[in-house]
């Protein structure tokens, strides 16, 4: 949840008819919206949709008309609007009767693209008529200004060709523009042609404007493009490619100085992207404070108030490694609308301020990990801290979760792909103890160092003997040798270290020293 927002009308203008069309707005278009949530059939079926009551707009994913009507009827606080693909007349009638606006979503649009764009509008698309609005972080405003100045249609993309912002479209928008905005791949033949002719290479290599001819056989109109290159703050490193501004031409001729305009726009876009990268949104700042990343004492009640969530309910924290933040935000928002998501140092943290049984969180995590493996080929690891007594426990839990990941990095495979803090505690504590011993050579028994250096086979036998609690048969099976061979080696070890392995304290010391020198 964020503290600021925009009017519903401005949100729809930013998204444009390429993605959405307003069906009904019984309370007008001036109502402020600042938060979005997703609902799918499982939310309704499992009774999780009731947790979503704090959001202003909802995306209804694959929910039947009957379930949508029942969900609307059960909301104590009616949302400002619902976004639906091909809304059924019965849903429209029920929504408008309760004052809820209905917005139709283009059926080919990808929900994750729409979710990302809506949140970008909430955080960075100010009211250009408001002198206090920060136009320096408004890529949508920049795109519209370029379009008005050049008489074309503009889209601004990141390095992965994801659309960050775009200007209003008209009926002259070609298929490539519409598909790009909707998050779908453009015509394969056209993209292949762009690559063959070095268009993408040229955009990355220089700040020159690139002209792309029309492809009538594909229904594609001519385009101009310019790369956005972001300089380092200290000016010492070479400019970094940050994205592309695309300008599609319609029936009107473009402005005579269109290339100058695009070059100037690329400079402005680079500044805006730098500001966005350097200045996180209010929402991100608050979530990072909640996680204890700000380095200062946290006023949990104030942070919870800023995020619009409860502070003293049973909560949960889940951290992921190897997962895309946008995809996790989409899934977490569908699971619980009050989920708070942020990324840091290669990990994604998801806070659930209010949960029921912890098992439901674990089931969601396992489902997400499995889906990312199945759909995207990603191997994702997750650590769960639940239940927590309230948001005050989130920051300490995040510290413990990070310890699990650090241990997993040092010992791949030692911790399960989906683990709880309780499950990982023994592995983590032992790993940290061994790490302390490794850092101070004085804590390693010198007899183990000598055994490692001169008799590595005996050192491996001793490690197996200690791990198997002295069970000769188990050690023999582990080492693939005869039990008498194990007995002989144990006698040799006791002679070399001049001590009996019956001593419990000695066994503990040797075990730690063996692990520290492994």
Coordinates of C-alpha atoms in Angstrom, one line a residue:
X1 CA 0.0 0.0 0.0
X2 CA 1.3 3.5 -0.7
X3 CA 0.3 6.9 0.8
X4 CA -0.1 8.7 -2.5
X5 CA -2.3 7.9 -5.5
X6 CA -4.0 9.3 -8.5
X7 CA -7.6 9.8 -9.6
X8 CA -9.3 6.9 -11.3
X9 CA -9.6 8.9 -14.5
X10 CA -5.9 9.7 -14.6
X11 CA -5.1 6.1 -14.0
X12 CA -7.2 5.1 -17.0
X13 CA -5.7 7.8 -19.2
X14 CA -2.2 6.6 -18.3
X15 CA -3.1 3.0 -19.2
X16 CA -4.9 4.1 -22.4
X17 CA -7.4 2.3 -24.5
X18 CA -4.7 -0.1 -25.7
X19 CA -5.1 -1.9 -22.4
X20 CA -8.3 -0.8 -20.8
X21 CA -11.8 0.6 -21.5
X22 CA -14.1 2.1 -19.0
X23 CA -17.5 0.4 -18.9
X24 CA -19.2 2.2 -16.0
X25 CA -18.1 4.7 -13.3
X26 CA -21.2 5.4 -11.1
X27 CA -19.3 7.6 -8.7
X28 CA -17.3 9.4 -11.4
X29 CA -13.6 9.4 -12.2
X30 CA -12.2 11.7 -9.5
X31 CA -12.1 9.1 -6.7
X32 CA -8.5 8.6 -5.6
X33 CA -6.8 5.2 -6.0
X34 CA -3.5 4.2 -4.5
X35 CA -3.5 0.4 -4.2
X36 CA -4.2 -2.6 -6.3
X37 CA -4.8 -6.3 -5.5
X38 CA -5.4 -9.4 -7.6
X39 CA -8.1 -12.0 -6.9
X40 CA -8.3 -15.4 -8.6
X41 CA -10.6 -18.4 -8.3
X42 CA -8.6 -19.9 -5.4
X43 CA -8.9 -16.7 -3.4
X44 CA -12.7 -17.0 -3.6
X45 CA -12.8 -20.8 -3.2
X46 CA -10.5 -20.9 -0.2
X47 CA -12.1 -17.9 1.5
X48 CA -9.0 -15.8 1.2
X49 CA -10.6 -12.9 -0.7
X50 CA -12.0 -11.4 2.5
X51 CA -8.4 -10.3 3.4
X52 CA -8.3 -8.1 0.3
X53 CA -10.7 -5.5 1.6
X54 CA -8.2 -2.6 1.9
X55 CA -7.3 -2.2 -1.8
X56 CA -8.8 0.5 -4.0
X57 CA -8.9 -1.5 -7.3
X58 CA -9.0 -5.2 -8.0
X59 CA -8.0 -7.3 -10.9
X60 CA -10.4 -10.3 -11.2
X61 CA -8.4 -13.2 -12.7
X62 CA -10.6 -16.0 -14.2
X63 CA -13.4 -15.5 -11.6
X64 CA -16.8 -16.6 -12.8
X65 CA -19.6 -14.0 -12.9
X66 CA -21.4 -15.7 -10.1
X67 CA -18.3 -15.8 -7.8
X68 CA -17.6 -12.1 -8.7
X69 CA -21.1 -11.1 -7.7
X70 CA -20.9 -13.1 -4.4
X71 CA -17.5 -11.5 -3.7
X72 CA -18.8 -8.0 -4.3
X73 CA -21.8 -8.7 -2.1
X74 CA -19.5 -9.7 0.8
X75 CA -17.3 -6.6 0.8
X76 CA -17.8 -4.4 3.8
X77 CA -15.8 -1.7 2.0
X78 CA -16.6 -1.5 -1.7
X79 CA -13.6 -0.9 -3.9
X80 CA -13.3 2.0 -6.3
X81 CA -13.1 -0.2 -9.4
X82 CA -12.7 -3.7 -10.6
X83 CA -10.7 -4.7 -13.7
X84 CA -12.1 -7.6 -15.7
X85 CA -11.5 -9.3 -19.0
X86 CA -14.7 -9.4 -21.0
X87 CA -17.0 -8.4 -18.0
X88 CA -20.3 -10.2 -17.9
X89 CA -23.4 -7.9 -17.9
X90 CA -24.5 -9.3 -14.6
X91 CA -21.2 -8.3 -13.0
X92 CA -21.4 -4.8 -14.4
X93 CA -25.0 -4.4 -13.1
X94 CA -24.1 -5.6 -9.6
X95 CA -20.9 -3.5 -9.4
X96 CA -22.5 -0.3 -10.6
X97 CA -25.5 -0.8 -8.3
X98 CA -23.0 -0.7 -5.3
X99 CA -21.0 2.3 -6.8
X100 CA -18.1 0.3 -8.1
X101 CA -16.6 1.3 -11.5
X102 CA -16.0 -1.5 -14.0
X103 CA -13.0 -1.4 -16.3
X104 CA -12.7 -3.9 -19.2
X105 CA -9.2 -5.2 -19.8
X106 CA -8.0 -6.1 -23.3
X107 CA -8.3 -9.9 -23.4
X108 CA -4.8 -10.4 -24.8
X109 CA -3.1 -8.2 -22.1
X110 CA -0.9 -9.9 -19.6
X111 CA -2.0 -9.4 -16.0
X112 CA 1.5 -9.1 -14.6
X113 CA 2.2 -6.3 -17.2
X114 CA -1.0 -4.4 -16.2
X115 CA -0.2 -4.9 -12.5
X116 CA 3.3 -3.5 -13.0
X117 CA 2.1 -0.5 -15.0
X118 CA -0.7 0.3 -12.5
X119 CA 1.8 0.4 -9.6
X120 CA 4.2 2.5 -11.6
X121 CA 1.4 5.0 -12.2
X122 CA 0.6 5.0 -8.4
X123 CA 4.2 5.7 -7.5
X124 CA 5.5 8.0 -10.3
X125 CA 2.7 9.4 -12.4
X126 CA 1.8 12.7 -10.8
X127 CA -0.8 15.3 -11.7
X128 CA 0.9 17.6 -14.2
X129 CA -1.5 20.4 -13.3
X130 CA -0.3 20.3 -9.7
X131 CA 2.8 22.5 -9.3
X132 CA 3.9 20.3 -6.3
X133 CA 3.9 17.1 -8.5
X134 CA 7.4 15.8 -9.2
X135 CA 7.5 15.5 -13.0
X136 CA 11.1 14.4 -12.7
X137 CA 10.0 10.8 -12.0
X138 CA 7.1 10.7 -14.5
X139 CA 8.0 8.6 -17.5
X140 CA 4.3 8.6 -18.6
X141 CA 4.3 12.4 -18.7
X142 CA 7.6 12.4 -20.7
X143 CA 6.1 9.9 -23.2
X144 CA 3.0 12.0 -23.7
X145 CA 5.1 15.2 -24.1
X146 CA 7.3 13.6 -26.8
X147 CA 4.2 12.3 -28.6
X148 CA 2.6 15.8 -28.6
X149 CA 5.8 17.4 -29.7
X150 CA 6.6 15.0 -32.5
X151 CA 3.0 13.9 -33.6
X152 CA 3.8 10.2 -33.1
X153 CA 3.1 7.5 -30.6
X154 CA 5.7 6.8 -28.0
X155 CA 6.7 3.9 -25.7
X156 CA 9.6 3.8 -23.3
X157 CA 11.1 0.3 -22.6
X158 CA 13.8 -1.0 -20.3
X159 CA 16.8 -3.2 -21.4
X160 CA 14.6 -6.3 -21.5
X161 CA 12.1 -4.6 -23.9
X162 CA 9.5 -4.3 -21.1
X163 CA 7.3 -1.2 -21.6
X164 CA 7.7 1.2 -18.7
X165 CA 5.5 4.0 -20.0
X166 CA 3.7 5.1 -23.2
X167 CA 1.7 7.9 -24.7
X168 CA -1.9 7.7 -25.8
X169 CA -2.7 5.5 -28.8
X170 CA -5.2 6.0 -31.6
X171 CA -6.5 3.7 -34.3
X172 CA -3.2 4.1 -36.2
X173 CA -1.3 2.1 -33.6
X174 CA 0.0 -1.0 -35.3
X175 CA 0.1 -4.5 -34.0
X176 CA 3.7 -4.4 -32.7
X177 CA 2.9 -1.3 -30.5
X178 CA -0.3 -2.9 -29.1
X179 CA 1.3 -6.2 -28.4
X180 CA 4.3 -4.6 -26.7
X181 CA 2.1 -2.6 -24.4
X182 CA 0.0 -5.6 -23.5
X183 CA 3.2 -7.6 -22.6
X184 CA 3.0 -9.9 -25.6
X185 CA 5.8 -10.7 -28.0
X186 CA 5.7 -8.8 -31.3
X187 CA 5.6 -10.5 -34.7
X188 CA 8.5 -12.9 -34.8
X189 CA 9.5 -12.1 -38.3
X190 CA 9.7 -8.4 -37.5
X191 CA 11.8 -8.9 -34.3
X192 CA 14.1 -11.2 -36.3
X193 CA 14.5 -8.6 -39.0
X194 CA 15.3 -5.9 -36.3
X195 CA 18.0 -8.2 -34.9
X196 CA 19.5 -9.1 -38.3
X197 CA 19.8 -5.5 -39.3
X198 CA 21.5 -4.6 -36.1
X199 CA 18.9 -2.2 -34.8
X200 CA 19.2 -3.3 -31.2
X201 CA 23.0 -3.3 -31.4
X202 CA 22.9 0.2 -32.8
X203 CA 20.7 1.4 -29.9
X204 CA 23.0 0.0 -27.3
X205 CA 26.1 1.3 -28.9
X206 CA 25.3 5.0 -29.5
X207 CA 22.9 7.8 -28.8
X208 CA 22.1 8.2 -32.5
X209 CA 18.5 8.0 -33.7
X210 CA 17.8 4.8 -35.6
X211 CA 15.2 4.8 -38.4
X212 CA 13.2 1.6 -38.9
X213 CA 11.3 1.3 -42.2
X214 CA 7.7 0.2 -42.5
X215 CA 6.9 -3.4 -43.1
X216 CA 3.6 -3.3 -45.0
X217 CA 3.5 -7.1 -45.3
X218 CA 3.4 -7.3 -41.5
X219 CA 1.1 -4.3 -41.1
X220 CA 3.9 -2.3 -39.3
X221 CA 4.3 1.4 -39.7
X222 CA 7.7 3.2 -39.7
X223 CA 9.5 3.9 -36.5
X224 CA 12.3 5.9 -35.0
X225 CA 14.2 4.8 -31.9
X226 CA 16.9 6.1 -29.6
X227 CA 18.8 4.4 -26.9
X228 CA 18.6 5.7 -23.3
X229 CA 22.1 5.7 -21.8
X230 CA 22.5 6.4 -18.1
X231 CA 25.8 7.9 -16.8
X232 CA 27.2 6.9 -13.5
X233 CA 26.7 9.5 -10.7
X234 CA 30.5 10.2 -10.4
X235 CA 30.9 10.4 -14.2
X236 CA 33.8 8.0 -14.1
X237 CA 32.2 5.0 -15.7
X238 CA 31.0 4.7 -19.3
X239 CA 27.4 5.4 -19.9
X240 CA 25.2 2.3 -19.3
X241 CA 22.4 1.3 -21.7
X242 CA 19.1 1.6 -19.8
X243 CA 16.4 1.2 -22.4
X244 CA 14.9 2.6 -25.6
X245 CA 12.4 5.2 -26.7
X246 CA 10.3 4.1 -29.6
X247 CA 8.3 6.5 -31.8
X248 CA 5.7 5.0 -34.1
X249 CA 4.6 7.2 -37.0
X250 CA 0.9 7.5 -37.9
X251 CA -0.6 9.2 -40.9
X252 CA 0.7 12.6 -39.9
X253 CA 4.3 13.5 -40.8
X254 CA 6.6 13.7 -37.9
X255 CA 8.0 17.0 -36.7
X256 CA 10.9 18.3 -38.8
X257 CA 13.2 18.3 -35.7
X258 CA 12.0 14.9 -34.5
X259 CA 15.6 13.5 -34.1
X260 CA 16.7 16.4 -31.9
X261 CA 13.5 15.9 -29.8
X262 CA 14.3 12.2 -29.4
X263 CA 17.9 12.8 -28.4
X264 CA 16.8 15.3 -25.8
X265 CA 14.1 13.0 -24.6
X266 CA 16.7 10.2 -24.2
X267 CA 18.7 12.5 -21.8
X268 CA 15.6 13.3 -19.8
X269 CA 14.6 9.6 -19.7
X270 CA 18.0 8.7 -18.4
X271 CA 17.7 11.3 -15.6
X272 CA 14.3 10.0 -14.6
X273 CA 15.4 6.4 -14.6
X274 CA 18.4 7.4 -12.4
X275 CA 16.1 9.2 -10.0
X276 CA 13.8 6.2 -9.9
X277 CA 16.7 3.9 -9.2
X278 CA 18.2 6.1 -6.6
X279 CA 15.0 7.2 -4.9
X280 CA 12.7 4.3 -3.9
X281 CA 9.0 4.9 -3.6
X282 CA 7.4 5.8 -0.3
X283 CA 6.0 2.3 -0.1
X284 CA 9.4 0.7 -0.7
X285 CA 11.0 2.9 2.0
X286 CA 8.3 1.9 4.6
X287 CA 8.6 -1.8 3.8
X288 CA 12.4 -1.6 4.1
X289 CA 12.0 0.1 7.5
X290 CA 9.7 -2.7 8.6
X291 CA 12.3 -5.3 7.6
X292 CA 15.0 -3.4 9.6
X293 CA 17.0 -2.4 6.5
X294 CA 17.0 1.3 7.3
X295 CA 19.6 1.1 10.0
X296 CA 17.5 3.1 12.5
X297 CA 15.0 2.2 15.2
X298 CA 11.6 1.5 13.7
X299 CA 8.3 2.9 14.8
X300 CA 6.3 -0.2 13.9
X301 CA 2.9 1.5 14.5
X302 CA 3.8 4.5 12.3
X303 CA 5.1 2.2 9.5
X304 CA 2.0 0.0 9.7
X305 CA -0.2 3.1 9.5
X306 CA 1.7 4.4 6.4
X307 CA 1.3 1.0 4.7
X308 CA -2.4 0.7 5.8
X309 CA -1.9 -2.7 7.5
X310 CA -2.5 -4.0 11.0
X311 CA 0.5 -4.1 13.3
X312 CA -0.4 -6.6 16.1
X313 CA -1.9 -9.6 14.3
X314 CA -0.2 -12.9 13.7
X315 CA 2.2 -12.3 10.8
X316 CA 4.6 -14.1 8.5
X317 CA 7.8 -13.3 6.6
X318 CA 8.9 -15.3 3.5
X319 CA 12.2 -14.7 1.7
X320 CA 13.0 -16.0 -1.7
X321 CA 16.3 -16.4 -3.6
X322 CA 16.3 -16.8 -7.4
X323 CA 12.8 -15.5 -8.0
X324 CA 11.8 -12.4 -10.1
X325 CA 10.4 -9.7 -7.8
X326 CA 7.5 -8.7 -10.2
X327 CA 6.3 -12.3 -10.5
X328 CA 6.4 -12.8 -6.7
X329 CA 4.6 -9.5 -6.1
X330 CA 1.9 -10.7 -8.5
X331 CA 1.5 -14.0 -6.8
X332 CA 1.7 -12.6 -3.2
X333 CA -0.9 -10.0 -4.1
X334 CA -3.2 -12.7 -5.4
X335 CA -2.7 -14.7 -2.2
X336 CA -3.3 -11.8 0.2
X337 CA -4.0 -8.3 -0.9
X338 CA -2.2 -6.8 2.2
X339 CA 1.1 -8.5 1.2
X340 CA 4.1 -6.2 1.2
X341 CA 7.0 -7.1 -1.2
X342 CA 10.5 -5.7 -1.7
X343 CA 13.8 -6.9 -3.1
X344 CA 17.3 -6.5 -1.7
X345 CA 20.7 -8.1 -2.6
X346 CA 19.2 -10.8 -4.8
X347 CA 16.5 -11.8 -2.4
X348 CA 12.8 -11.0 -2.4
X349 CA 11.0 -10.5 0.9
X350 CA 7.3 -10.9 1.3
X351 CA 5.5 -9.8 4.5
X352 CA 2.1 -11.0 5.3
X353 CA 0.8 -8.8 8.1
X354 CA -2.2 -11.0 9.0
X355 CA -2.3 -14.7 8.5
X356 CA -4.5 -17.6 9.6
X357 CA -2.9 -21.0 9.9
X358 CA 0.9 -20.9 9.1
X359 CA 0.3 -24.0 7.0
X360 CA -1.6 -21.9 4.4
X361 CA 1.5 -19.7 3.9
X362 CA 3.7 -22.8 3.5
X363 CA 1.3 -24.3 0.9
X364 CA 1.4 -21.0 -1.0
X365 CA 5.2 -20.9 -0.9
X366 CA 5.5 -24.5 -2.1
X367 CA 3.1 -23.7 -4.9
X368 CA 5.0 -20.6 -6.0
X369 CA 8.4 -22.5 -6.0
X370 CA 6.9 -25.3 -8.0
X371 CA 5.2 -23.0 -10.5
X372 CA 8.4 -21.0 -11.1
X373 CA 10.3 -24.3 -11.7
X374 CA 7.5 -25.6 -14.0
X375 CA 6.7 -22.4 -16.0
X376 CA 10.0 -20.5 -16.0
X377 CA 12.7 -23.2 -15.3
X378 CA 13.9 -21.4 -12.2
X379 CA 15.3 -23.1 -9.1
X380 CA 14.0 -20.9 -6.3
X381 CA 14.8 -21.3 -2.6
X382 CA 12.5 -20.0 0.2
X383 CA 12.7 -19.6 3.9
X384 CA 9.6 -19.1 6.0
X385 CA 9.3 -17.3 9.4
X386 CA 5.8 -18.0 10.7
X387 CA 3.9 -17.5 12.9
X388 CA 5.2 -14.2 14.2
X389 CA 3.3 -12.4 17.0
X390 CA 3.2 -9.1 15.1
X391 CA 5.0 -6.7 12.8
X392 CA 7.5 -5.9 15.6
X393 CA 9.0 -9.4 15.0
X394 CA 9.5 -8.9 11.2
X395 CA 12.9 -7.2 11.5
X396 CA 14.4 -9.8 13.9
X397 CA 13.0 -12.6 11.7
X398 CA 14.6 -11.1 8.6
X399 CA 18.0 -11.2 10.3
X400 CA 17.4 -14.9 11.1
X401 CA 16.2 -15.6 7.5
X402 CA 19.3 -14.0 6.1
X403 CA 21.5 -16.3 8.3
X404 CA 19.8 -19.3 6.7
X405 CA 20.6 -18.0 3.2
X406 CA 24.2 -17.3 4.1
X407 CA 24.6 -20.8 5.4
X408 CA 22.9 -22.3 2.3
X409 CA 25.4 -20.4 0.1
X410 CA 28.3 -21.9 2.0
X411 CA 26.8 -25.4 1.9
X412 CA 24.6 -26.0 -1.1
X413 CA 22.1 -28.7 -0.6
X414 CA 22.4 -28.6 3.2
X415 CA 19.1 -26.8 3.6
X416 CA 15.8 -27.8 1.9
X417 CA 14.5 -25.8 -1.1
X418 CA 11.6 -24.7 1.1
X419 CA 12.5 -24.4 4.7
X420 CA 11.3 -22.9 7.9
X421 CA 13.5 -21.2 10.5
X422 CA 12.8 -24.1 12.9
X423 CA 13.8 -26.7 10.2
X424 CA 17.1 -24.9 9.4
X425 CA 18.1 -23.9 13.0
X426 CA 20.4 -26.8 13.7
X427 CA 22.2 -26.6 10.3
X428 CA 22.6 -22.8 10.6
X429 CA 23.9 -22.8 14.2
X430 CA 26.4 -25.6 13.5
X431 CA 27.5 -23.9 10.3
X432 CA 28.1 -20.6 12.1
X433 CA 30.0 -22.3 14.9
X434 CA 32.2 -24.1 12.4
X435 CA 32.8 -20.8 10.5
X436 CA 34.0 -19.2 13.8
X437 CA 36.4 -22.1 14.3
X438 CA 37.7 -21.8 10.7
X439 CA 38.3 -18.1 11.2
X440 CA 40.5 -18.7 14.2
X441 CA 43.1 -21.5 13.5
X442 CA 43.8 -21.7 17.2
X443 CA 40.4 -23.4 17.8
X444 CA 41.2 -26.3 15.5
X445 CA 42.8 -29.3 17.2
X446 CA 46.3 -29.6 15.8
X447 CA 46.0 -33.4 15.8
X448 CA 43.3 -33.1 13.1
X449 CA 45.4 -30.8 11.0
X450 CA 48.2 -33.4 11.1
X451 CA 45.8 -36.2 10.3
X452 CA 44.4 -34.3 7.4
X453 CA 47.9 -33.6 6.0
X454 CA 49.5 -37.0 6.6
X455 CA 46.7 -39.6 6.7
X456 CA 43.7 -38.2 4.7
X457 CA 42.2 -41.7 4.5
X458 CA 42.2 -42.0 8.3
X459 CA 40.7 -38.5 8.6
X460 CA 37.8 -39.5 6.4
X461 CA 37.4 -42.7 8.4
X462 CA 37.3 -40.7 11.7
X463 CA 34.7 -38.3 10.3
X464 CA 32.5 -41.2 9.2
X465 CA 33.0 -42.9 12.6
X466 CA 31.9 -39.8 14.5
X467 CA 29.0 -39.1 12.2
X468 CA 27.8 -42.7 12.6
X469 CA 28.1 -42.6 16.4
X470 CA 30.7 -45.3 16.4
X471 CA 28.5 -47.9 14.6
X472 CA 31.2 -50.0 12.9
X473 CA 28.8 -51.6 10.5
X474 CA 27.3 -48.3 9.4
X475 CA 30.8 -46.8 8.9
X476 CA 31.9 -49.9 6.8
X477 CA 28.8 -49.5 4.6
X478 CA 29.4 -45.8 4.2
X479 CA 33.1 -46.3 3.2
X480 CA 32.5 -49.5 1.2
X481 CA 35.0 -51.5 3.3
X482 CA 35.0 -54.5 5.6
X483 CA 34.1 -53.9 9.3
X484 CA 37.5 -55.3 10.3
X485 CA 39.1 -52.6 8.2
X486 CA 37.2 -50.0 10.1
X487 CA 38.3 -51.5 13.4
X488 CA 41.9 -51.5 12.3
X489 CA 41.8 -47.9 11.2
X490 CA 40.1 -46.7 14.4
X491 CA 42.9 -48.4 16.5
X492 CA 45.5 -46.6 14.3
X493 CA 43.7 -43.3 14.8
X494 CA 43.6 -43.6 18.6
X495 CA 47.3 -44.4 18.5
X496 CA 48.1 -41.4 16.4
X497 CA 46.1 -38.9 18.5
X498 CA 47.1 -40.6 21.7
X499 CA 43.5 -40.7 23.1
X500 CA 40.5 -42.9 23.3
X501 CA 37.5 -42.2 21.1
X502 CA 35.3 -43.2 24.1
X503 CA 35.7 -39.7 25.5
X504 CA 32.6 -37.7 24.7
X505 CA 34.3 -34.3 24.9
X506 CA 37.1 -35.4 22.6
X507 CA 34.5 -36.7 20.1
X508 CA 32.8 -33.3 20.1
X509 CA 36.2 -31.4 19.7
X510 CA 37.3 -33.7 16.9
X511 CA 34.0 -33.5 15.1
X512 CA 34.1 -29.6 15.0
X513 CA 37.8 -29.6 14.0
X514 CA 37.0 -32.1 11.2
X515 CA 34.2 -30.0 9.9
X516 CA 36.3 -26.8 10.1
X517 CA 39.0 -28.4 8.0
X518 CA 36.8 -30.1 5.5

